[in-house]
Amino acid sequence: TQSMEVFASNFEEILPQVRAAIGEALFVAIDAEFSGLTVDKKSRFLSMEEKYMSLYKSAKSFIIIQFGLAAVTWDSAQNRYCCKSYCFYVFPRPVRGTDLRFTCQASSINFLAGHQMDFNKVFGQGIGYLNLTQEMEVRAAAEETAASQARDDQAAAAAAA
């Protein structure tokens, strides 16, 4: 069994190993730790669909701070399963005007701290990410900046000629 922590500083280096491990895997398991996860106290009386919707709505208030991936293979020579696991510390970084606000749930943070979650790794070394809406906004802003710069360059070149 191989286990590896992944941070912003080593993400590019480790990504090919992760892709290879997934490609070779018999199966892959994932896990995520959130900044909170509200559970409806009446959840035992809810249908599966209602329970899912309740968790879905509450999860939108929280962020993923750690993502785990385990790629499992079968070693027929040793007649055993082998596992390569990766622990990705993630945290949304402010990029081009995006500055995500998120909620923490005290009981979740207490649980994670009690199970040795290193929040310095999350907040200080976490891999930055954007949600889809933020990514589209950042891309549009970057394209507009590039187009504006090209127009300015053309105008300066015409004025110099």
Short mmCIF file of C-alpha atoms in Angstrom, two decimals:
data_model
loop_
_atom_site.label_atom_id
_atom_site.label_comp_id
_atom_site.label_asym_id
_atom_site.label_seq_id
_atom_site.Cartn_x
_atom_site.Cartn_y
_atom_site.Cartn_z
CA THR A 1 0.00 0.00 0.00
CA GLN A 2 1.27 3.41 -1.02
CA SER A 3 -0.12 6.63 0.43
CA MET A 4 0.75 10.13 -0.73
CA GLU A 5 -0.27 13.64 0.33
CA VAL A 6 -0.85 16.07 -2.53
CA PHE A 7 -0.49 19.83 -2.17
CA ALA A 8 -0.33 22.79 -4.55
CA SER A 9 3.48 22.51 -4.49
CA ASN A 10 3.62 18.88 -5.71
CA PHE A 11 0.35 18.55 -7.66
CA GLU A 12 1.89 18.85 -11.16
CA GLU A 13 4.58 16.31 -10.27
CA ILE A 14 2.17 13.73 -8.80
CA LEU A 15 -0.70 14.12 -11.30
CA PRO A 16 0.81 11.69 -13.89
CA GLN A 17 1.18 9.06 -11.14
CA VAL A 18 -2.46 9.55 -10.13
CA ARG A 19 -3.65 9.21 -13.72
CA ALA A 20 -1.57 6.04 -14.17
CA ALA A 21 -2.89 4.56 -10.92
CA ILE A 22 -6.48 5.22 -12.01
CA GLY A 23 -5.80 3.69 -15.43
CA GLU A 24 -4.39 0.51 -13.87
CA ALA A 25 -7.01 0.21 -11.14
CA LEU A 26 -9.48 -2.61 -10.79
CA PHE A 27 -11.65 -0.09 -8.95
CA VAL A 28 -11.33 3.39 -7.47
CA ALA A 29 -12.82 4.70 -4.23
CA ILE A 30 -13.21 8.37 -3.34
CA ASP A 31 -13.89 10.28 -0.15
CA ALA A 32 -14.26 13.95 0.68
CA GLU A 33 -14.05 15.99 3.85
CA PHE A 34 -16.18 19.12 3.94
CA SER A 35 -16.09 22.25 6.08
CA GLY A 36 -19.48 21.10 7.35
CA LEU A 37 -22.40 18.81 6.58
CA THR A 38 -25.73 19.66 8.14
CA VAL A 39 -27.91 16.64 8.71
CA ASP A 40 -31.62 17.14 9.16
CA LYS A 41 -32.51 15.89 12.63
CA LYS A 42 -35.68 14.41 11.16
CA SER A 43 -33.73 12.53 8.46
CA ARG A 44 -34.80 9.08 9.66
CA PHE A 45 -38.36 10.02 8.71
CA LEU A 46 -37.43 11.26 5.23
CA SER A 47 -37.60 9.26 2.02
CA MET A 48 -34.29 8.57 0.25
CA GLU A 49 -35.06 11.32 -2.28
CA GLU A 50 -35.90 13.83 0.49
CA LYS A 51 -32.77 12.86 2.42
CA TYR A 52 -30.62 13.30 -0.70
CA MET A 53 -32.13 16.72 -1.44
CA SER A 54 -31.62 17.80 2.17
CA LEU A 55 -27.94 16.81 2.07
CA TYR A 56 -27.50 18.32 -1.40
CA LYS A 57 -28.89 21.69 -0.28
CA SER A 58 -26.80 21.80 2.88
CA ALA A 59 -23.61 20.66 1.11
CA LYS A 60 -23.83 23.67 -1.23
CA SER A 61 -23.04 25.90 1.79
CA PHE A 62 -19.79 24.03 2.53
CA ILE A 63 -16.56 23.42 0.66
CA ILE A 64 -14.43 20.35 0.15
CA ILE A 65 -11.16 20.75 2.06
CA GLN A 66 -9.73 17.28 1.53
CA PHE A 67 -10.30 14.81 -1.29
CA GLY A 68 -9.20 11.21 -1.01
CA LEU A 69 -8.69 8.77 -3.86
CA ALA A 70 -7.74 5.11 -3.58
CA ALA A 71 -6.82 3.10 -6.70
CA VAL A 72 -6.97 -0.64 -6.05
CA THR A 73 -5.27 -3.35 -8.13
CA TRP A 74 -4.97 -7.13 -7.79
CA ASP A 75 -1.52 -8.66 -7.42
CA SER A 76 -2.04 -12.24 -8.62
CA ALA A 77 1.57 -13.23 -7.84
CA GLN A 78 1.03 -12.43 -4.16
CA ASN A 79 -2.70 -13.19 -4.19
CA ARG A 80 -3.65 -9.85 -2.61
CA TYR A 81 -5.09 -6.43 -3.33
CA CYS A 82 -2.75 -3.43 -3.53
CA CYS A 83 -3.83 0.14 -2.95
CA LYS A 84 -2.35 3.46 -3.99
CA SER A 85 -4.03 6.22 -2.06
CA TYR A 86 -3.78 9.97 -2.54
CA CYS A 87 -4.90 12.65 -0.12
CA PHE A 88 -5.48 15.98 -1.88
CA TYR A 89 -5.63 19.03 0.37
CA VAL A 90 -7.76 21.61 -1.46
CA PHE A 91 -8.80 25.17 -0.77
CA PRO A 92 -10.37 27.76 -3.12
CA ARG A 93 -7.87 30.56 -3.78
CA PRO A 94 -8.96 34.08 -4.77
CA VAL A 95 -8.37 34.51 -8.52
CA ARG A 96 -9.13 37.62 -10.63
CA GLY A 97 -11.83 38.99 -8.37
CA THR A 98 -13.22 35.67 -7.14
CA ASP A 99 -13.16 35.46 -3.38
CA LEU A 100 -15.36 32.60 -2.25
CA ARG A 101 -17.22 32.83 1.03
CA PHE A 102 -18.05 29.57 2.71
CA THR A 103 -19.53 28.20 5.89
CA CYS A 104 -17.92 26.05 8.56
CA GLN A 105 -19.94 23.90 10.89
CA ALA A 106 -18.44 23.77 14.39
CA SER A 107 -19.24 20.08 14.90
CA SER A 108 -17.57 19.14 11.59
CA ILE A 109 -14.44 21.17 12.33
CA ASN A 110 -14.32 19.68 15.81
CA PHE A 111 -14.64 16.16 14.36
CA LEU A 112 -11.89 16.78 11.79
CA ALA A 113 -9.56 18.32 14.38
CA GLY A 114 -10.22 15.38 16.68
CA HIS A 115 -9.12 13.07 13.86
CA GLN A 116 -5.86 14.98 13.27
CA MET A 117 -6.91 17.06 10.25
CA ASP A 118 -4.05 19.50 9.69
CA PHE A 119 -5.80 22.74 8.79
CA ASN A 120 -2.46 24.42 8.07
CA LYS A 121 -2.07 21.96 5.18
CA VAL A 122 -5.56 22.85 3.94
CA PHE A 123 -5.35 26.63 4.16
CA GLY A 124 -1.61 27.09 3.63
CA GLN A 125 -0.73 24.41 1.08
CA GLY A 126 -4.07 23.39 -0.41
CA ILE A 127 -4.57 23.06 -4.14
CA GLY A 128 -6.58 26.01 -5.40
CA TYR A 129 -9.78 25.43 -7.33
CA LEU A 130 -12.75 27.24 -8.82
CA ASN A 131 -16.29 26.08 -9.31
CA LEU A 132 -17.61 25.99 -12.89
CA THR A 133 -19.30 29.40 -12.69
CA GLN A 134 -16.16 31.03 -11.28
CA GLU A 135 -13.99 29.38 -13.94
CA MET A 136 -16.22 30.72 -16.72
CA GLU A 137 -16.08 34.22 -15.20
CA VAL A 138 -12.28 34.14 -14.87
CA ARG A 139 -11.87 32.85 -18.45
CA ALA A 140 -14.20 35.55 -19.80
CA ALA A 141 -12.32 38.26 -17.90
CA ALA A 142 -8.96 36.94 -19.16
CA GLU A 143 -10.23 36.86 -22.75
CA GLU A 144 -11.56 40.42 -22.43
CA THR A 145 -8.23 41.60 -20.99
CA ALA A 146 -6.35 39.94 -23.89
CA ALA A 147 -8.71 41.46 -26.48
CA SER A 148 -8.42 44.89 -24.88
CA GLN A 149 -4.61 44.63 -24.87
CA ALA A 150 -4.64 43.61 -28.55
CA ARG A 151 -6.82 46.64 -29.42
CA ASP A 152 -4.48 48.93 -27.46
CA ASP A 153 -1.44 47.43 -29.24
CA GLN A 154 -3.07 47.93 -32.65
CA ALA A 155 -3.98 51.53 -31.82
CA ALA A 156 -0.42 52.25 -30.61
CA ALA A 157 1.05 50.68 -33.76
CA ALA A 158 -1.29 52.73 -36.00
CA ALA A 159 -0.42 55.93 -34.13
CA ALA A 160 3.31 55.24 -34.48
CA ALA A 161 3.01 54.66 -38.25
#
